[in-house]
Tab-separated table of C-alpha atoms and ligand atoms in Angstrom:
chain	number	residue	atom	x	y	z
S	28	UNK	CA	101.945	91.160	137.085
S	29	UNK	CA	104.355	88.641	138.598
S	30	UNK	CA	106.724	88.959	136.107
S	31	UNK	CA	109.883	90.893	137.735
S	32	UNK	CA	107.924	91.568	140.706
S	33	UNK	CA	107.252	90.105	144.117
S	34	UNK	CA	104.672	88.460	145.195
S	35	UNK	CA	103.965	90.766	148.161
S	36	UNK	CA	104.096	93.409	145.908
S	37	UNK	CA	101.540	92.165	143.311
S	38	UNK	CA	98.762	91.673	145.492
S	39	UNK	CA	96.951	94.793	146.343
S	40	UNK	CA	97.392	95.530	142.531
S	41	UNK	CA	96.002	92.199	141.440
S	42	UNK	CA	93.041	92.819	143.718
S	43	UNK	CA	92.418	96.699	142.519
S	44	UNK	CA	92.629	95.169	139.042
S	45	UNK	CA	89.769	92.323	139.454
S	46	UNK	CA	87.752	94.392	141.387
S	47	UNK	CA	88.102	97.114	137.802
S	48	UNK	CA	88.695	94.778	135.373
S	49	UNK	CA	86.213	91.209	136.420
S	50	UNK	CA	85.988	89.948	133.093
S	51	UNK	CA	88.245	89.673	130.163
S	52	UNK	CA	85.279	91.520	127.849
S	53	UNK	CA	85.567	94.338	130.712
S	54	UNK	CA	89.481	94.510	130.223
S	55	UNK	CA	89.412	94.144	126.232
S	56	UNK	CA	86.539	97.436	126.359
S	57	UNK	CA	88.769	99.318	128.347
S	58	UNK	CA	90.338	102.142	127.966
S	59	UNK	CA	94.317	101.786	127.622
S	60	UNK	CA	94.825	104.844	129.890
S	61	UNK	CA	92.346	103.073	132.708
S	62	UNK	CA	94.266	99.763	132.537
S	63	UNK	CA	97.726	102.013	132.935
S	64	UNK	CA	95.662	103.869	135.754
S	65	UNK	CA	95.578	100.697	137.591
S	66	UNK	CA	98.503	99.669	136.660
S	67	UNK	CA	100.869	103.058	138.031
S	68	UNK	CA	103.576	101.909	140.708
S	69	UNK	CA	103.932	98.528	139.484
S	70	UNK	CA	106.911	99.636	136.695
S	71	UNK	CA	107.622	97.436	133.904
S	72	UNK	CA	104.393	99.487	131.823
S	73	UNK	CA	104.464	97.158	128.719
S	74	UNK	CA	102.746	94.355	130.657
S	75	UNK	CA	99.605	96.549	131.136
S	76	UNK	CA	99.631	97.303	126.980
S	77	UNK	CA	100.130	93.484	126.477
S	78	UNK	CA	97.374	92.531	128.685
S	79	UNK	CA	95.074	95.057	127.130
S	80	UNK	CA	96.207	94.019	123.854
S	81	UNK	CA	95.619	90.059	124.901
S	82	UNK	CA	92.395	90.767	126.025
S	83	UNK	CA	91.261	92.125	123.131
S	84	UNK	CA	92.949	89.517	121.315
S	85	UNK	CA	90.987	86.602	123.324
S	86	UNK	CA	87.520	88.470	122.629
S	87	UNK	CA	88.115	88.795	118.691
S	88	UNK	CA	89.825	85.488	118.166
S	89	UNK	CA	88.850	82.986	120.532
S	90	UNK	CA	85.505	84.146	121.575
S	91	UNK	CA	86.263	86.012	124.847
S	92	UNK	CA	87.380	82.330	125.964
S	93	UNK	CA	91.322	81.965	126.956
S	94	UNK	CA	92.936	79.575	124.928
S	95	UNK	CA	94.420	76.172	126.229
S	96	UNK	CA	96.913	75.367	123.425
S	97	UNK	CA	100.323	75.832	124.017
S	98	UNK	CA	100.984	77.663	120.571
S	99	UNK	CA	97.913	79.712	120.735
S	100	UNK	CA	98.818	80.810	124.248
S	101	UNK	CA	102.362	81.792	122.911
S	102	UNK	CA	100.800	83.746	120.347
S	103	UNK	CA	99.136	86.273	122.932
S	104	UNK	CA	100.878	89.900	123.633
S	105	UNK	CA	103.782	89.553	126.052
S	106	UNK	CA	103.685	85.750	126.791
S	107	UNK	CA	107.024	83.972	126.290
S	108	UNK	CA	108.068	80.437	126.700
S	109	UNK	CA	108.002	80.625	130.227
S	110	UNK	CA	104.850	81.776	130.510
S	111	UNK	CA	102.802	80.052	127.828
S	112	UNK	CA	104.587	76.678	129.501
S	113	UNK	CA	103.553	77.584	132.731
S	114	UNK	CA	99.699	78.533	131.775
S	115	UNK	CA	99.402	75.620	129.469
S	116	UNK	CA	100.716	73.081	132.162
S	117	UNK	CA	99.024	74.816	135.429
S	118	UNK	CA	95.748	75.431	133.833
S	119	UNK	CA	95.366	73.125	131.150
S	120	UNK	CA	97.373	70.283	132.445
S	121	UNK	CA	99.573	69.489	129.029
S	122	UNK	CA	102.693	68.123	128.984
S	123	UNK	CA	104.465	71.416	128.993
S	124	UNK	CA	107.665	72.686	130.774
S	125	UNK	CA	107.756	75.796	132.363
S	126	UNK	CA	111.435	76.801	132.060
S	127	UNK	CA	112.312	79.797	134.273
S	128	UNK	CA	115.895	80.553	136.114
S	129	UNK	CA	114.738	78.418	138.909
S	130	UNK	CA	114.801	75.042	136.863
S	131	UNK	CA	117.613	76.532	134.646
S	132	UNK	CA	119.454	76.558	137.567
S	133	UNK	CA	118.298	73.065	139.131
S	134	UNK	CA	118.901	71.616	135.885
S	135	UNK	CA	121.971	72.888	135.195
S	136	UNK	CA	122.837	71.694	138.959
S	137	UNK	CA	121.315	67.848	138.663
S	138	UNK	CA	123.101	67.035	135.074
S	139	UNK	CA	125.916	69.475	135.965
S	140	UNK	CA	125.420	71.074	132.950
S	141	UNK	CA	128.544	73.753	132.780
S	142	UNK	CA	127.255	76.369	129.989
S	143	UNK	CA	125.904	79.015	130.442
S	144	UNK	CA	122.443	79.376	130.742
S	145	UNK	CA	122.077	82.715	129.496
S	146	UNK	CA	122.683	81.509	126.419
S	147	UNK	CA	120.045	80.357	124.668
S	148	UNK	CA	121.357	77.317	123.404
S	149	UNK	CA	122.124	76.262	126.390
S	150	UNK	CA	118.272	77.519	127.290
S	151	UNK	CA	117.183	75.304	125.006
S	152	UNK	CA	119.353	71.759	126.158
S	153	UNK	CA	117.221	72.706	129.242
S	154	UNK	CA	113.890	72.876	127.893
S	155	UNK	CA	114.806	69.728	126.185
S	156	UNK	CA	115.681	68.193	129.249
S	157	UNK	CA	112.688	68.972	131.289
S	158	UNK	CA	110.499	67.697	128.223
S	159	UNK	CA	112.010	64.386	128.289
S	160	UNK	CA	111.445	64.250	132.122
S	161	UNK	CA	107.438	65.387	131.960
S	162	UNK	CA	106.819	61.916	129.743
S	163	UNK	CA	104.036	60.445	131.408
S	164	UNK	CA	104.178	63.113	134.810
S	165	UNK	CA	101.447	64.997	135.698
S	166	UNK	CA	103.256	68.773	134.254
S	167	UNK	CA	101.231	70.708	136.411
S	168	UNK	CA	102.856	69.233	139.692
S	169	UNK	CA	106.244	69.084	138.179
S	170	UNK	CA	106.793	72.402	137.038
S	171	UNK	CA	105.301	74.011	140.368
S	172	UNK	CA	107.583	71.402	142.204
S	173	UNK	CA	110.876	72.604	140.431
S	174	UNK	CA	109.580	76.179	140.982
S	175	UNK	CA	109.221	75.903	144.896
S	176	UNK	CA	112.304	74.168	144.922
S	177	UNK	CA	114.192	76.763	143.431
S	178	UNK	CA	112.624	79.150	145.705
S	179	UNK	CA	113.212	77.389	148.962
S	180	UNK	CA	115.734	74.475	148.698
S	181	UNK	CA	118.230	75.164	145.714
S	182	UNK	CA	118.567	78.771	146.096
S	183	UNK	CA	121.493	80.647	144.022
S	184	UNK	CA	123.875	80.997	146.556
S	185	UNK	CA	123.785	78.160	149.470
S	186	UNK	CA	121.776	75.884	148.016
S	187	UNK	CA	120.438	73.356	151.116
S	188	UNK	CA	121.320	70.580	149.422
S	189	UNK	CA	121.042	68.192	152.975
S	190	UNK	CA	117.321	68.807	152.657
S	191	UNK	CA	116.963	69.068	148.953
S	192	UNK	CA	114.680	65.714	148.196
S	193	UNK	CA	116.226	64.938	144.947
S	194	UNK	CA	120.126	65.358	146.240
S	195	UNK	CA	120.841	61.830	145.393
S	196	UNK	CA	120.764	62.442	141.746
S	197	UNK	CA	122.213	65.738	141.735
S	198	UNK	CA	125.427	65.871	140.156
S	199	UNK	CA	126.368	68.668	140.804
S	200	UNK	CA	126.382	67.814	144.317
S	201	UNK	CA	128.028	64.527	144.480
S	202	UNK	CA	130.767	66.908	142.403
S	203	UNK	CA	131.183	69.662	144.970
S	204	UNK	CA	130.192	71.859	142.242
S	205	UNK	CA	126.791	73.114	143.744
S	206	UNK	CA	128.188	76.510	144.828
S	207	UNK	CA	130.079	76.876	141.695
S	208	UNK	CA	127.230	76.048	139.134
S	209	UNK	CA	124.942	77.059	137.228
S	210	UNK	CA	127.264	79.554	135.047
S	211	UNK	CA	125.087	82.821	134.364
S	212	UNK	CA	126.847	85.203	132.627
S	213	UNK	CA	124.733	87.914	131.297
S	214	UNK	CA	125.926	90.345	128.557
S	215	UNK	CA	123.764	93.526	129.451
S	216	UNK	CA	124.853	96.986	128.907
S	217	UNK	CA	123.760	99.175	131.694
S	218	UNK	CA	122.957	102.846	130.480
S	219	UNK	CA	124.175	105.268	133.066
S	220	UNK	CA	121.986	108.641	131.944
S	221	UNK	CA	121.910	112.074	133.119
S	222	UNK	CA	118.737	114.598	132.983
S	223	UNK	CA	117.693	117.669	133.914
S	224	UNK	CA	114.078	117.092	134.743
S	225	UNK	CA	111.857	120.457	134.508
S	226	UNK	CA	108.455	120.899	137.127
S	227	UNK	CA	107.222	123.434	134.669
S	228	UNK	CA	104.128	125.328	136.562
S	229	UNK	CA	101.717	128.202	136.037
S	230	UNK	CA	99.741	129.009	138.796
S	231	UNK	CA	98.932	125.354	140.875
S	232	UNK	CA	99.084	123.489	136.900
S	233	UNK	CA	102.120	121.716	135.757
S	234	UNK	CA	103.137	120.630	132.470
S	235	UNK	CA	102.971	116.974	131.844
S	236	UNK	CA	103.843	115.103	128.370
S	237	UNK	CA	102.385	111.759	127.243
S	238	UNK	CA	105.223	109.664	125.748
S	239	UNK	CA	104.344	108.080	122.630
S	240	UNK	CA	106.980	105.697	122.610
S	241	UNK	CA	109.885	104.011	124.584
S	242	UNK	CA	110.477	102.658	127.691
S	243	UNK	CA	107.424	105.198	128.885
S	244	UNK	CA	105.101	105.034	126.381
S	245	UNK	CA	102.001	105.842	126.722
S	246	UNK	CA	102.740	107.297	130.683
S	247	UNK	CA	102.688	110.888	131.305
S	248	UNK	CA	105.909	112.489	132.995
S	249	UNK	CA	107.810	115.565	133.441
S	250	UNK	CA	109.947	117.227	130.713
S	251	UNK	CA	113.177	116.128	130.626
S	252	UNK	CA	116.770	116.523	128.348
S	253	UNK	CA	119.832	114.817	128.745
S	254	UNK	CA	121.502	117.974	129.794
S	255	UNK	CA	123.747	118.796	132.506
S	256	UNK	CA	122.590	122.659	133.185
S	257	UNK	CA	119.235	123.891	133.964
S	258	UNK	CA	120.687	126.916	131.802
S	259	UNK	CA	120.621	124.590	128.833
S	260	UNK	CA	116.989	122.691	129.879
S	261	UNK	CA	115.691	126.665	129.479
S	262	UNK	CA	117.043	126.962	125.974
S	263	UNK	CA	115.889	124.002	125.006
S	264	UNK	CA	112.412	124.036	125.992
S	265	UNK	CA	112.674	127.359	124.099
S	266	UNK	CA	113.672	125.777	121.017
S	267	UNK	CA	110.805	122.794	121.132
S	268	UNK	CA	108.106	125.113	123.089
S	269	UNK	CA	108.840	128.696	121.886
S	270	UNK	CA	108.232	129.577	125.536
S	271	UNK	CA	110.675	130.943	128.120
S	272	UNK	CA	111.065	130.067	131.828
S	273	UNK	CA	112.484	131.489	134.674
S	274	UNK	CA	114.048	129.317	136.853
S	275	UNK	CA	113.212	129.203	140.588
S	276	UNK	CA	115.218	126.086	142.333
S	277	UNK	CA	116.914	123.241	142.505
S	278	UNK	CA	114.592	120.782	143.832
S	279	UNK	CA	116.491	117.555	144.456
S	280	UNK	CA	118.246	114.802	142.811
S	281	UNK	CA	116.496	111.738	141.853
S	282	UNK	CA	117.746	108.264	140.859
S	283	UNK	CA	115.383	105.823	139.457
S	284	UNK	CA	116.769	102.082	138.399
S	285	UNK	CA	115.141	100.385	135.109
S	286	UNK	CA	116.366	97.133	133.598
S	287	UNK	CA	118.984	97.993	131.556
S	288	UNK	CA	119.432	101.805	132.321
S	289	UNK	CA	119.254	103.774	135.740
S	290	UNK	CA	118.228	107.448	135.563
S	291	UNK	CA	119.982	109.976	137.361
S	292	UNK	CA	117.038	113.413	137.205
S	293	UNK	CA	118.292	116.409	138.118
S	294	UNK	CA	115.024	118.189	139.058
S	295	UNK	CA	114.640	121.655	138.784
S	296	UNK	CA	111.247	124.162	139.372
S	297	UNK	CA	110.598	126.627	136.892
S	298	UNK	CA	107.714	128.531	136.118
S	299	UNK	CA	106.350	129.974	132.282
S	300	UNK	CA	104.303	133.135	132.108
S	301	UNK	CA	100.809	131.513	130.453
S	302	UNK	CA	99.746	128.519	130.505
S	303	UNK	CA	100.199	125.879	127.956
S	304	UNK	CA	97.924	122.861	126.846
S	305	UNK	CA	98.938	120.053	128.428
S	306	UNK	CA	99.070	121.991	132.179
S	307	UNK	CA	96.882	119.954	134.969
S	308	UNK	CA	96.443	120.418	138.255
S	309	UNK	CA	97.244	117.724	141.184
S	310	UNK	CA	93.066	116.815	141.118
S	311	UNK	CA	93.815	115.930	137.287
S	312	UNK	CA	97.293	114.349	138.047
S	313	UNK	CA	95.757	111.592	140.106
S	314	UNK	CA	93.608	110.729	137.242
S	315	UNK	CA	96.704	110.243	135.223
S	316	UNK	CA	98.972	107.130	134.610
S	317	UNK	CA	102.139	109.067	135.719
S	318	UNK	CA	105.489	107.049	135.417
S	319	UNK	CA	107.079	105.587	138.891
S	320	UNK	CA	110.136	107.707	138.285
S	321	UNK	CA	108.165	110.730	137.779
S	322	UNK	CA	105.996	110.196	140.421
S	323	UNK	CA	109.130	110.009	142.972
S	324	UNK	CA	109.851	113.776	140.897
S	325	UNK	CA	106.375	115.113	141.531
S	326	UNK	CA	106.578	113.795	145.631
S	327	UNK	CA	110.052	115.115	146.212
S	328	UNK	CA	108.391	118.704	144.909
S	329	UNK	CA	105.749	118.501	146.721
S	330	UNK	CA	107.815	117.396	149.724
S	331	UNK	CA	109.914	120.270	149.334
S	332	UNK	CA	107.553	123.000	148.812
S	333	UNK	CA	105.156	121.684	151.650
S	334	UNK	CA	102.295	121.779	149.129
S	335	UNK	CA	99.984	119.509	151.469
S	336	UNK	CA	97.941	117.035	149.018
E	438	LIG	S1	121.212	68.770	145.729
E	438	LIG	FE1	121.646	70.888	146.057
E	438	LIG	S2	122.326	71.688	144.100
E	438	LIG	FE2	121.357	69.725	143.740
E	438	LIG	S3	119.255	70.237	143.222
E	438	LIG	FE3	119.322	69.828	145.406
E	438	LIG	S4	119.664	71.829	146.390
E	438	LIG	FE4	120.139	72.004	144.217
């Protein structure tokens, strides 16, 4: 849960999902639409699959007992290097580092190291680094220690270096170079894309999809289509549906920021004259993993046409 998100943020969700989910046989017997259930607000939806995934993994492999080897732990569903490094040293107490952009950026700092680290093989002069320095040191400690001190001390812009315990060594330091460095230059397209997003209702139902793939999958949402007209959204529902809709009004515009993309949903009402399959009410909506960004959609309706819930 912690990964992209805060710690403040994580919490009630980490406690909702104990309370559901005490055991790892509990989790692994699941149902993939329960864990997502739990999991709705929190964004970044291929965590809950992995987990789910993992847990089943852990009860068919290694006995319904977590595994303490660094390889075997880097084998489970959406565990990187990072993680596996930081389970393997904080739990199990191996040798392990734990390489995150907080001791990228501490290490790049103390050996003023002047690629950049978001390269990999620049990643992996780090990791090399930090493995050398864990000879003999209890990992655990260290890797927490480097953690906190990114967090607190040697922050990305205004590092404290006065109060920074290891500032003696730092090179980057006794080089002035400690507001220049680390170099992180990442090469990410960011998708700017447009929709016309569709609150499709008969009566008090509305049409929801499951997506069975992407950056949604498995989440239910609105109907959208990379449209500009709500004109256009009514002919092509037509052509995938074989329904027609009458529009009723513009509800709002809604932005909604992923990774590597930001949505911009143009939400419209319409209605259709008979219901269709997939129509639920609100009662059945809250029983449904609904995406954040469509859950912003279903509130600004809501909001607009006073519909008390
Ligand atoms: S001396 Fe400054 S730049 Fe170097 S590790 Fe400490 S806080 Fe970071």
């Amino acid at each position: 849960m912690l990964q992209q998100t805060t710690t403040e943020a994580v919490i009630p969700y980490y406690k909702r999902f104990i309370e559901k989910f005490p055991t790892i046989q509990k989790l692994a017997n699941a149902n993939l639409e329960d864990v997502y259930k739990m999991w709705e607000g929190l964004g970044y939806y291929r965590r809950a699959k992995h987990i789910h995934e993992t847990a089943q993994i852990i009860m068919d492999k290694y006995q319904g007992i977590f595994p303490s080897d660094y390889q075997d732990i880097l084998s489970l569903k959406g565990i990187g290097p990072y993680t596996a490094g930081a389970i393997s040293s904080i739990a199990f107490h191996q040798e392990t580092p734990a390489i995150d952009g907080n001791v990228l950026r501490i290490i790049a700092r103390q050996y003023l190291i002047k690629d950049n680290i978001a390269l990999s093989k620049t990643q992996k002069k780090v990791t090399e680094i930090v493995q050398d320095l864990l000879i003999g040191y209890d990992a655990s400690s260290f890797n927490q220690g480097l953690m906190d001190l990114g967090a607190t001390i040697c922050r990305p812009l205004h590092p404290q270096c006065e109060k920074c315990p290891i500032h003696e060594s730092c090179q980057a330091y006794i080089n002035h170079q400690e507001q220049v460095l680390p170099i992180n230059i990442k090469n990410i397209k960011h998708k700017e894309l447009n929709y016309i997003t569709g609150i499709i209702t008969y009566q008090d139902q509305f049409l929801l999809i499951k997506n069975n793939q992407g950056l949604l999958e498995n989440l239910y949402g609105f109907i959208q289509y990379e449209l500009e007209s709500p004109y256009s959204f009514i002919e092509e529902f037509m052509n995938e549906y074989h329904h027609s809709l009458s529009i009723i009004s513009y509800i709002q515009d809604i932005k909604h920021v992923f990774t590597h993309r930001t949505w911009h949903m143009h939400v419209y009402h319409f209605t259709i004259n008979k219901p269709l399959e997939n129509m639920y009410t609100l009662h059945d909506i809250e029983q449904l993993p609904l995406s954040t960004a469509h859950l912003k959609v279903l509130k600004a309706y809501l909001k607009e046409t006073n519909l008390n819930h």
